[in-house]
Tab-separated table of C-alpha atoms in Angstrom:
chain	number	residue	atom	x	y	z
A	1	MET	CA	111.043	292.951	-24.530
A	2	SER	CA	110.022	292.269	-28.174
A	3	LEU	CA	106.932	294.640	-28.167
A	4	ARG	CA	109.947	297.530	-27.889
A	5	TYR	CA	111.318	295.933	-31.334
A	6	ALA	CA	107.502	295.213	-32.482
A	7	LEU	CA	107.028	299.299	-32.341
A	8	LEU	CA	110.233	300.194	-33.815
A	9	GLN	CA	109.800	298.193	-36.777
A	10	VAL	CA	106.375	299.572	-37.582
A	11	LEU	CA	107.314	303.194	-36.703
A	12	GLN	CA	110.574	302.400	-39.113
A	13	ALA	CA	107.936	301.733	-41.730
A	14	SER	CA	105.527	304.275	-41.230
A	15	PRO	CA	105.438	307.181	-38.467
A	16	MET	CA	102.365	307.126	-36.387
A	17	ASN	CA	100.684	308.451	-33.361
A	18	GLY	CA	99.901	306.321	-30.186
A	19	TYR	CA	96.673	305.739	-31.117
A	20	ARG	CA	97.214	304.505	-34.467
A	21	LEU	CA	100.005	302.211	-33.328
A	22	ALA	CA	97.749	300.500	-30.377
A	23	ARG	CA	95.147	300.269	-33.159
A	24	PHE	CA	97.658	298.402	-35.353
A	25	PHE	CA	98.666	296.220	-32.773
A	26	ALA	CA	95.159	295.466	-31.271
A	27	GLY	CA	93.910	294.367	-34.623
A	28	ALA	CA	96.757	292.707	-35.737
A	29	GLN	CA	95.526	288.895	-36.166
A	30	SER	CA	97.285	288.564	-39.465
A	31	TRP	CA	100.738	290.106	-38.075
A	32	VAL	CA	103.485	288.177	-36.127
A	33	TRP	CA	102.933	290.302	-32.685
A	34	SER	CA	100.024	291.475	-31.042
A	35	ALA	CA	99.415	293.656	-27.937
A	36	PRO	CA	96.650	295.367	-25.910
A	37	GLN	CA	96.301	299.153	-26.261
A	38	SER	CA	97.755	299.683	-22.720
A	39	GLN	CA	100.665	297.526	-23.358
A	40	VAL	CA	101.379	299.716	-26.418
A	41	TYR	CA	101.008	303.414	-24.821
A	42	GLY	CA	103.550	302.296	-22.036
A	43	ALA	CA	105.889	300.755	-24.476
A	44	LEU	CA	105.633	303.684	-26.755
A	45	GLY	CA	106.470	306.048	-23.907
A	46	LYS	CA	109.673	304.208	-22.690
A	47	LEU	CA	110.733	304.570	-26.246
A	48	ARG	CA	110.181	308.151	-26.243
A	49	GLU	CA	111.808	308.680	-22.893
A	50	ALA	CA	114.931	306.845	-23.801
A	51	GLY	CA	115.317	308.934	-27.015
A	52	LEU	CA	114.775	305.981	-29.511
A	53	VAL	CA	111.560	307.399	-31.018
A	54	ALA	CA	110.762	311.316	-31.189
A	55	GLY	CA	107.264	312.821	-32.065
A	56	THR	CA	106.284	315.475	-34.999
A	57	PRO	CA	103.358	317.271	-33.807
A	58	ARG	CA	100.843	317.889	-35.809
A	59	PRO	CA	96.927	318.832	-35.432
A	60	GLY	CA	94.591	315.779	-34.702
A	61	GLU	CA	91.090	315.359	-34.708
A	62	ASN	CA	88.365	317.470	-32.794
A	63	GLY	CA	91.155	320.325	-32.693
A	64	LEU	CA	93.618	318.710	-30.341
A	65	SER	CA	97.111	317.952	-31.275
A	66	THR	CA	98.985	315.314	-31.489
A	67	ALA	CA	102.540	313.735	-32.712
A	68	ASP	CA	103.347	311.081	-35.084
A	69	TYR	CA	106.427	309.128	-33.766
A	70	ALA	CA	109.576	308.343	-36.176
A	71	LEU	CA	112.741	306.806	-35.124
A	72	THR	CA	115.822	308.932	-34.065
A	73	PRO	CA	119.079	307.693	-35.176
A	74	ALA	CA	119.622	306.124	-31.908
A	75	GLY	CA	116.463	304.019	-32.632
A	76	GLU	CA	117.537	302.871	-35.793
A	77	ALA	CA	120.712	301.916	-34.359
A	78	ASP	CA	119.189	300.121	-31.436
A	79	LEU	CA	116.714	298.157	-34.014
A	80	LEU	CA	119.699	297.061	-36.333
A	81	ALA	CA	121.488	295.746	-33.361
A	82	TRP	CA	118.674	293.663	-32.021
A	83	LEU	CA	117.944	292.780	-35.390
A	84	SER	CA	121.463	291.571	-36.059
A	85	THR	CA	121.943	289.616	-32.918
A	86	ALA	CA	120.635	285.985	-32.246
A	87	HIS	CA	118.700	286.126	-28.807
A	88	PRO	CA	117.840	283.142	-26.514
A	89	GLU	CA	114.399	281.596	-27.326
A	90	PRO	CA	111.468	282.032	-25.111
A	91	PRO	CA	110.681	278.904	-23.094
A	92	VAL	CA	107.993	276.663	-24.434
A	93	ARG	CA	104.499	277.422	-23.330
A	94	ASP	CA	102.056	275.249	-25.834
A	95	ALA	CA	98.644	275.817	-24.272
A	96	VAL	CA	97.144	273.597	-26.913
A	97	ALA	CA	99.865	270.943	-26.228
A	98	LEU	CA	98.986	271.199	-22.379
A	99	GLN	CA	95.313	270.503	-23.016
A	100	ALA	CA	96.129	267.533	-25.181
A	101	LEU	CA	98.273	266.033	-22.649
A	102	GLY	CA	95.145	265.251	-20.360
A	103	PHE	CA	92.669	263.924	-23.322
A	104	ASP	CA	93.492	260.465	-22.010
A	105	THR	CA	91.202	261.317	-19.079
A	106	VAL	CA	88.300	263.082	-21.376
A	107	PRO	CA	85.299	261.351	-22.968
A	108	THR	CA	86.632	261.105	-26.663
A	109	GLY	CA	83.877	263.105	-28.090
A	110	ARG	CA	84.730	266.028	-25.875
A	111	ALA	CA	88.339	265.651	-27.133
A	112	VAL	CA	87.632	265.556	-30.698
A	113	ALA	CA	85.441	268.901	-30.142
A	114	VAL	CA	88.168	270.780	-28.675
A	115	LEU	CA	90.434	269.627	-31.487
A	116	ARG	CA	87.887	270.489	-33.861
A	117	ALA	CA	88.008	274.284	-32.741
A	118	HIS	CA	91.675	274.277	-32.998
A	119	ILE	CA	91.569	272.839	-36.379
A	120	ALA	CA	88.841	275.718	-36.944
A	121	GLU	CA	91.028	278.752	-35.802
A	122	GLN	CA	94.438	277.305	-37.128
A	123	GLU	CA	92.564	277.192	-40.577
A	124	ALA	CA	91.106	280.512	-40.263
A	125	ARG	CA	94.707	281.735	-39.424
A	126	LEU	CA	96.102	280.004	-42.406
A	127	ALA	CA	93.639	281.992	-44.561
A	128	GLU	CA	94.625	285.221	-43.203
A	129	TRP	CA	98.578	284.354	-43.654
A	130	THR	CA	98.143	283.032	-47.061
A	131	GLU	CA	96.017	286.233	-48.393
A	132	HIS	CA	98.926	288.338	-46.430
A	133	ARG	CA	101.941	286.849	-47.847
A	134	ALA	CA	100.258	287.332	-51.327
A	135	ALA	CA	99.518	290.782	-50.892
A	136	LEU	CA	103.352	291.093	-49.415
A	137	LEU	CA	104.728	289.718	-52.936
A	138	ARG	CA	101.930	292.152	-54.791
A	139	ARG	CA	103.667	294.809	-52.636
A	140	ASP	CA	100.015	295.686	-51.569
A	141	THR	CA	99.378	295.940	-47.984
A	142	PRO	CA	99.282	299.401	-45.875
A	143	LEU	CA	102.426	299.036	-43.863
A	144	LEU	CA	104.586	297.699	-46.956
A	145	ARG	CA	103.648	300.687	-49.203
A	146	GLU	CA	104.528	303.105	-46.558
A	147	ARG	CA	107.406	301.492	-46.098
A	148	LEU	CA	108.554	301.220	-49.763
A	149	LYS	CA	107.992	305.125	-50.471
A	150	GLY	CA	111.296	305.625	-48.459
A	151	GLN	CA	113.314	302.837	-50.359
A	152	PRO	CA	114.948	302.978	-53.534
A	153	PRO	CA	113.154	300.697	-56.192
A	154	ALA	CA	116.247	298.539	-56.424
A	155	ALA	CA	115.425	297.370	-52.735
A	156	HIS	CA	111.755	296.632	-53.050
A	157	ARG	CA	112.056	293.356	-54.388
A	158	ARG	CA	114.197	291.912	-51.248
A	159	ILE	CA	112.023	293.729	-49.016
A	160	ALA	CA	108.623	292.085	-50.102
A	161	GLU	CA	110.632	288.475	-50.642
A	162	VAL	CA	112.055	288.324	-47.094
A	163	LYS	CA	108.712	289.774	-45.312
A	164	ALA	CA	106.617	287.174	-47.618
A	165	MET	CA	108.844	284.514	-46.364
A	166	VAL	CA	108.246	285.540	-42.782
A	167	PHE	CA	104.272	284.630	-43.386
A	168	GLU	CA	105.590	281.300	-45.178
A	169	ARG	CA	106.708	280.524	-41.692
A	170	GLU	CA	103.354	281.195	-40.036
A	171	ILE	CA	101.726	279.229	-42.940
A	172	ASP	CA	103.820	276.129	-42.256
A	173	LEU	CA	103.200	276.241	-38.403
A	174	ALA	CA	99.263	276.635	-39.165
A	175	ARG	CA	99.814	273.750	-41.332
A	176	ALA	CA	101.864	271.395	-39.222
A	177	GLN	CA	98.997	272.302	-36.272
A	178	ILE	CA	96.430	271.182	-38.600
A	179	SER	CA	98.035	268.131	-39.676
A	180	TRP	CA	98.896	266.905	-36.126
A	181	ALA	CA	95.256	267.460	-34.973
A	182	HIS	CA	93.817	265.426	-37.720
A	183	ARG	CA	96.117	262.714	-36.357
A	184	MET	CA	95.424	263.155	-32.710
A	185	ILE	CA	91.754	262.743	-33.682
A	186	ALA	CA	92.346	259.657	-35.536
A	187	LEU	CA	94.137	258.291	-32.668
A	188	LEU	CA	91.906	258.867	-29.632
A	189	GLU	CA	88.849	257.358	-32.142
A	190	GLY	CA	91.025	254.459	-32.900
A	191	LEU	CA	91.927	253.966	-29.323
A	192	GLU	CA	89.963	251.848	-26.468
A	193	PRO	CA	88.094	254.648	-24.383
A	194	ALA	CA	88.903	255.292	-21.037
A	195	PRO	CA	88.015	252.501	-18.521
A	196	ALA	CA	85.447	252.924	-15.841
A	197	GLY	CA	86.944	254.762	-12.930
A	198	ALA	CA	89.785	256.322	-14.989
A	199	PRO	CA	89.935	260.118	-14.267
A	200	GLY	CA	87.636	261.791	-16.325
A	201	ASP	CA	84.993	259.080	-16.231
A	202	ALA	CA	82.344	261.060	-14.457
A	203	GLY	CA	79.309	258.194	-14.841
A	204	ALA	CA	77.180	257.126	-17.837
A	205	ALA	CA	76.178	260.862	-18.486
A	206	VAL	CA	79.772	261.545	-19.773
A	207	ALA	CA	80.463	257.941	-20.941
A	208	SER	CA	77.447	258.127	-23.366
A	209	THR	CA	79.273	260.725	-25.565
A	210	ALA	CA	82.092	257.935	-26.626
A	211	PRO	CA	80.964	255.982	-29.645
A	212	PRO	CA	78.897	252.875	-28.505
A	213	GLU	CA	80.689	250.660	-30.424
A	214	ARG	CA	84.153	251.228	-28.268
A	215	LEU	CA	82.141	250.275	-25.014
A	216	ALA	CA	82.250	246.574	-25.885
B	1	MET	CA	95.634	280.474	-16.262
B	2	SER	CA	97.414	277.703	-17.956
B	3	LEU	CA	99.842	277.389	-15.534
B	4	ARG	CA	97.224	276.644	-13.241
B	5	TYR	CA	95.777	273.506	-15.223
B	6	ALA	CA	99.773	272.553	-15.873
B	7	LEU	CA	99.962	272.206	-12.085
B	8	LEU	CA	96.792	270.590	-11.843
B	9	GLN	CA	97.905	267.659	-14.435
B	10	VAL	CA	101.300	267.386	-12.622
B	11	LEU	CA	99.606	266.849	-9.379
B	12	GLN	CA	97.169	264.602	-10.557
B	13	ALA	CA	99.827	262.255	-11.937
B	14	SER	CA	101.912	262.536	-8.579
B	15	PRO	CA	101.491	264.411	-5.566
B	16	MET	CA	104.179	266.687	-4.677
B	17	ASN	CA	105.429	269.385	-2.511
B	18	GLY	CA	105.681	273.334	-3.665
B	19	TYR	CA	109.959	272.677	-3.754
B	20	ARG	CA	109.423	269.579	-6.083
B	21	LEU	CA	107.109	271.378	-8.370
B	22	ALA	CA	108.586	274.486	-8.839
B	23	ARG	CA	111.846	272.114	-9.841
B	24	PHE	CA	109.816	270.190	-12.344
B	25	PHE	CA	108.502	273.458	-14.069
B	26	ALA	CA	111.757	275.368	-13.929
B	27	GLY	CA	113.519	272.560	-15.430
B	28	ALA	CA	110.944	271.642	-18.053
B	29	GLN	CA	112.707	272.217	-21.042
B	30	SER	CA	111.076	268.719	-22.666
B	31	TRP	CA	107.696	269.293	-20.919
B	32	VAL	CA	104.991	271.625	-22.961
B	33	TRP	CA	104.935	274.163	-20.047
B	34	SER	CA	107.781	276.038	-18.009
B	35	ALA	CA	107.161	278.684	-15.494
B	36	PRO	CA	109.650	280.171	-13.111
B	37	GLN	CA	109.526	279.198	-9.154
B	38	SER	CA	107.535	282.438	-7.873
B	39	GLN	CA	105.005	281.795	-10.477
B	40	VAL	CA	104.604	278.053	-9.440
B	41	TYR	CA	104.477	279.030	-5.674
B	42	GLY	CA	101.689	281.741	-6.435
B	43	ALA	CA	99.780	279.532	-8.643
B	44	LEU	CA	100.048	276.604	-5.923
B	45	GLY	CA	98.682	279.164	-3.369
B	46	LYS	CA	95.736	280.018	-5.331
B	47	LEU	CA	94.815	276.432	-5.822
B	48	ARG	CA	94.981	275.799	-2.267
B	49	GLU	CA	92.938	278.763	-1.283
B	50	ALA	CA	90.087	277.716	-3.878
B	51	GLY	CA	89.961	274.053	-2.445
B	52	LEU	CA	91.489	272.576	-5.604
B	53	VAL	CA	94.258	270.833	-4.043
B	54	ALA	CA	94.906	269.757	-0.978
B	55	GLY	CA	98.421	268.814	1.410
B	56	THR	CA	99.002	265.984	3.274
B	57	PRO	CA	101.698	266.682	5.906
B	58	ARG	CA	104.781	264.467	5.884
B	59	PRO	CA	108.102	265.020	7.724
B	60	GLY	CA	110.607	266.851	4.916
B	61	GLU	CA	114.245	267.436	4.984
B	62	ASN	CA	116.213	268.900	7.904
B	63	GLY	CA	113.578	267.671	10.309
B	64	LEU	CA	111.121	270.406	8.900
B	65	SER	CA	107.619	269.411	7.662
B	66	THR	CA	106.266	269.467	4.347
B	67	ALA	CA	103.376	268.902	2.400
B	68	ASP	CA	102.594	266.651	-0.519
B	69	TYR	CA	99.425	268.506	-2.760
B	70	ALA	CA	97.122	266.203	-4.350
B	71	LEU	CA	93.823	267.260	-6.282
B	72	THR	CA	90.671	267.505	-4.014
B	73	PRO	CA	87.419	266.132	-5.951
B	74	ALA	CA	86.689	269.757	-6.764
B	75	GLY	CA	89.942	269.879	-8.267
B	76	GLU	CA	89.241	266.979	-10.306
B	77	ALA	CA	86.319	268.256	-11.559
B	78	ASP	CA	87.860	271.669	-12.511
B	79	LEU	CA	90.325	269.923	-14.246
B	80	LEU	CA	88.396	267.810	-16.226
B	81	ALA	CA	86.199	270.714	-17.324
B	82	TRP	CA	89.032	272.763	-18.565
B	83	LEU	CA	90.140	269.563	-20.527
B	84	SER	CA	86.926	269.063	-22.045
B	85	THR	CA	86.242	272.903	-23.573
B	86	ALA	CA	87.677	274.682	-26.592
B	87	HIS	CA	89.397	277.921	-25.410
B	88	PRO	CA	90.331	280.617	-27.349
B	89	GLU	CA	93.883	280.492	-28.771
B	90	PRO	CA	96.343	282.792	-27.452
B	91	PRO	CA	97.322	285.752	-29.668
B	92	VAL	CA	100.134	285.245	-32.126
B	93	ARG	CA	103.446	286.567	-30.685
B	94	ASP	CA	105.972	285.002	-32.694
B	95	ALA	CA	109.580	286.453	-31.515
B	96	VAL	CA	111.599	284.799	-34.315
B	97	ALA	CA	109.229	285.700	-36.972
B	98	LEU	CA	109.294	289.574	-35.679
B	99	GLN	CA	112.843	289.328	-36.148
B	100	ALA	CA	113.070	287.891	-39.247
B	101	LEU	CA	110.481	290.615	-40.550
B	102	GLY	CA	113.759	293.160	-40.428
B	103	PHE	CA	116.230	291.041	-42.113
B	104	ASP	CA	115.670	292.889	-45.388
B	105	THR	CA	117.513	295.822	-43.114
B	106	VAL	CA	120.464	293.706	-42.101
B	107	PRO	CA	123.776	292.567	-43.576
B	108	THR	CA	123.042	288.974	-44.937
B	109	GLY	CA	125.776	287.452	-43.266
B	110	ARG	CA	123.980	288.641	-39.669
B	111	ALA	CA	120.872	287.503	-40.724
B	112	VAL	CA	121.964	283.930	-41.462
B	113	ALA	CA	124.266	284.027	-38.187
B	114	VAL	CA	120.527	284.542	-36.424
B	115	LEU	CA	119.007	281.827	-38.255
B	116	ARG	CA	121.771	279.430	-37.781
B	117	ALA	CA	121.106	279.779	-34.058
B	118	HIS	CA	117.531	279.423	-34.213
B	119	ILE	CA	118.116	276.003	-36.342
B	120	ALA	CA	120.572	275.053	-33.608
B	121	GLU	CA	118.012	275.616	-30.810
B	122	GLN	CA	115.043	273.908	-32.771
B	123	GLU	CA	117.346	271.045	-33.512
B	124	ALA	CA	118.200	270.595	-29.496
B	125	ARG	CA	114.338	270.927	-29.109
B	126	LEU	CA	113.786	268.164	-31.585
B	127	ALA	CA	116.183	265.963	-30.260
B	128	GLU	CA	114.612	266.239	-26.777
B	129	TRP	CA	111.351	265.942	-27.712
B	130	THR	CA	112.085	262.796	-29.813
B	131	GLU	CA	113.750	261.042	-27.064
B	132	HIS	CA	110.630	262.253	-24.518
B	133	ARG	CA	107.978	260.724	-27.161
B	134	ALA	CA	110.097	257.368	-27.178
B	135	ALA	CA	110.438	257.394	-23.650
B	136	LEU	CA	106.616	257.802	-23.257
B	137	LEU	CA	105.979	255.077	-25.665
B	138	ARG	CA	108.030	253.069	-23.187
B	139	ARG	CA	106.254	254.147	-20.319
B	140	ASP	CA	109.374	255.415	-18.840
B	141	THR	CA	109.159	259.117	-18.020
B	142	PRO	CA	109.136	259.833	-14.031
B	143	LEU	CA	105.930	261.296	-14.408
B	144	LEU	CA	104.379	258.612	-16.537
B	145	ARG	CA	105.705	255.859	-14.214
B	146	GLU	CA	103.599	257.784	-11.108
B	147	ARG	CA	100.609	258.196	-13.347
B	148	LEU	CA	100.092	254.667	-14.212
B	149	LYS	CA	100.858	253.155	-10.776
B	150	GLY	CA	97.088	254.792	-10.331
B	151	GLN	CA	95.391	253.345	-13.255
B	152	PRO	CA	94.233	249.852	-14.488
B	153	PRO	CA	96.378	248.261	-16.591
B	154	ALA	CA	94.017	248.294	-19.533
B	155	ALA	CA	94.269	252.068	-19.696
B	156	HIS	CA	98.078	252.100	-19.690
B	157	ARG	CA	98.190	252.141	-23.951
B	158	ARG	CA	96.131	254.836	-24.358
B	159	ILE	CA	97.558	257.048	-21.984
B	160	ALA	CA	100.921	256.574	-23.290
B	161	GLU	CA	100.116	257.101	-26.785
B	162	VAL	CA	97.939	260.058	-26.299
B	163	LYS	CA	100.770	261.697	-24.268
B	164	ALA	CA	103.244	260.615	-27.053
B	165	MET	CA	101.256	261.847	-29.862
B	166	VAL	CA	101.124	265.438	-28.070
B	167	PHE	CA	105.312	265.543	-28.111
B	168	GLU	CA	104.639	264.758	-31.998
B	169	ARG	CA	103.259	267.970	-32.051
B	170	GLU	CA	106.183	269.573	-30.860
B	171	ILE	CA	108.424	267.390	-33.074
B	172	ASP	CA	106.623	268.509	-36.345
B	173	LEU	CA	106.824	272.227	-34.948
B	174	ALA	CA	110.251	272.178	-34.530
B	175	ARG	CA	110.741	270.399	-37.677
B	176	ALA	CA	108.649	273.014	-39.375
B	177	GLN	CA	111.041	275.985	-38.032
B	178	ILE	CA	113.933	274.091	-39.098
B	179	SER	CA	112.722	273.709	-42.660
B	180	TRP	CA	111.700	277.167	-42.897
B	181	ALA	CA	114.798	278.759	-41.538
B	182	HIS	CA	116.875	276.983	-44.050
B	183	ARG	CA	114.829	278.406	-46.857
B	184	MET	CA	114.903	282.027	-45.447
B	185	ILE	CA	118.598	281.497	-45.443
B	186	ALA	CA	118.519	280.131	-49.315
B	187	LEU	CA	116.478	283.343	-49.742
B	188	LEU	CA	118.720	286.035	-48.410
B	189	GLU	CA	121.648	284.495	-50.018
B	190	GLY	CA	119.925	284.397	-53.255
B	191	LEU	CA	118.649	287.899	-53.215
B	192	GLU	CA	120.619	291.005	-53.952
B	193	PRO	CA	121.828	292.585	-51.087
B	194	ALA	CA	120.292	295.636	-49.758
B	195	PRO	CA	121.439	298.784	-51.238
B	196	ALA	CA	123.559	301.587	-50.187
B	197	GLY	CA	121.443	303.762	-48.317
B	198	ALA	CA	118.901	301.463	-47.265
B	199	PRO	CA	118.375	301.135	-43.506
B	200	GLY	CA	120.818	298.561	-42.195
B	201	ASP	CA	123.573	299.778	-44.572
B	202	ALA	CA	125.896	301.016	-41.956
B	203	GLY	CA	128.850	301.678	-44.186
B	204	ALA	CA	131.796	299.448	-45.463
B	205	ALA	CA	132.686	297.883	-41.941
B	206	VAL	CA	129.143	295.930	-41.596
B	207	ALA	CA	128.693	295.601	-45.573
B	208	SER	CA	132.123	293.510	-46.184
B	209	THR	CA	130.179	290.493	-44.168
B	210	ALA	CA	127.902	289.957	-46.784
B	211	PRO	CA	129.201	287.964	-49.640
B	212	PRO	CA	131.622	289.866	-51.948
B	213	GLU	CA	130.297	288.627	-55.414
B	214	ARG	CA	127.041	290.022	-54.602
B	215	LEU	CA	128.506	293.306	-54.066
B	216	ALA	CA	128.636	293.949	-57.710
């Protein structure tokens, strides 16, 4: 359901064909929603059937014709209604937390390695969000440039600042996860290791990855 | 994929039948993973076929027989391998951020109402996480009591503190979202409203929900 409104928002900023839209969502590492190509084509087809977007044919590559899709008045109204209404939040499905719940059964060194990979991933995202937020405030992302073209100059500041604030959310969430992972590492390294016989104690070969001074 | 390991972790703590397992995941508002009943039965069936869990038959209600599922040695090994390995993080799909990206096109009053609903939802989750974390530190959740029964007393502190730290993550993420939503409200209320003719300006009936002093 959210993908439909992700598509409508992108097409509202910049009409594009299915190929470019699918590429946007497949490569949307620093955007707030990503989707595989097949889902994007499927959702675009449904939007067209529902009359929420309409294509303007134009010559494509290799002599084939293509169509750039833009919102119809019905599509604009549907998007505005969705944006203006509170929706139930999705149920919690936190894969990192799910894995960490079992760290009491894992040799400390292995758990710490998993947490360090999590920190690296979140730091990479944090760098991307930070750059994307700065680009929005400079009014200098491809999508924002397209969107601003159709808007009166008096509206530009509001548009750029609201969108930049959304990426502040992603920055905050990445920072919270990095901070938490460091605290989890400190906790694991400060606790007594799992005693022999506990789940996860797979014998000396595995136990030897725990810090030796904690075996006492 | 994560659901499979969510099931294995719960069944490792406490063998249960499919009905009780499905109820756990359907009502898991203050746990880190939730799933509808059909998904839980499907995943449990696959774990059984793969030999990762095995059922011990016992008399159920109404004279029917049922079976409590527990991990086989292969299931224990599979869970430990998953817990000990870093996995790619899921792609970003942040429905709240997706909606907020369009708030530049929405009357301020409507956007603020959506954000207040988000704050209320996150405050409710924050209260649940906080209580759950405290219960874990008291070693007093149903699942933790079951798990500790099978563990040597020397391991209890490590188990409880690691699990409590996972809920500290959820507490941090809820707090970050609440703080961000308040800042987004302040930003929207401090900015000039969308000028007439901008997307989302649906005429006087809608515009009148914006604070009157900002119409000047």
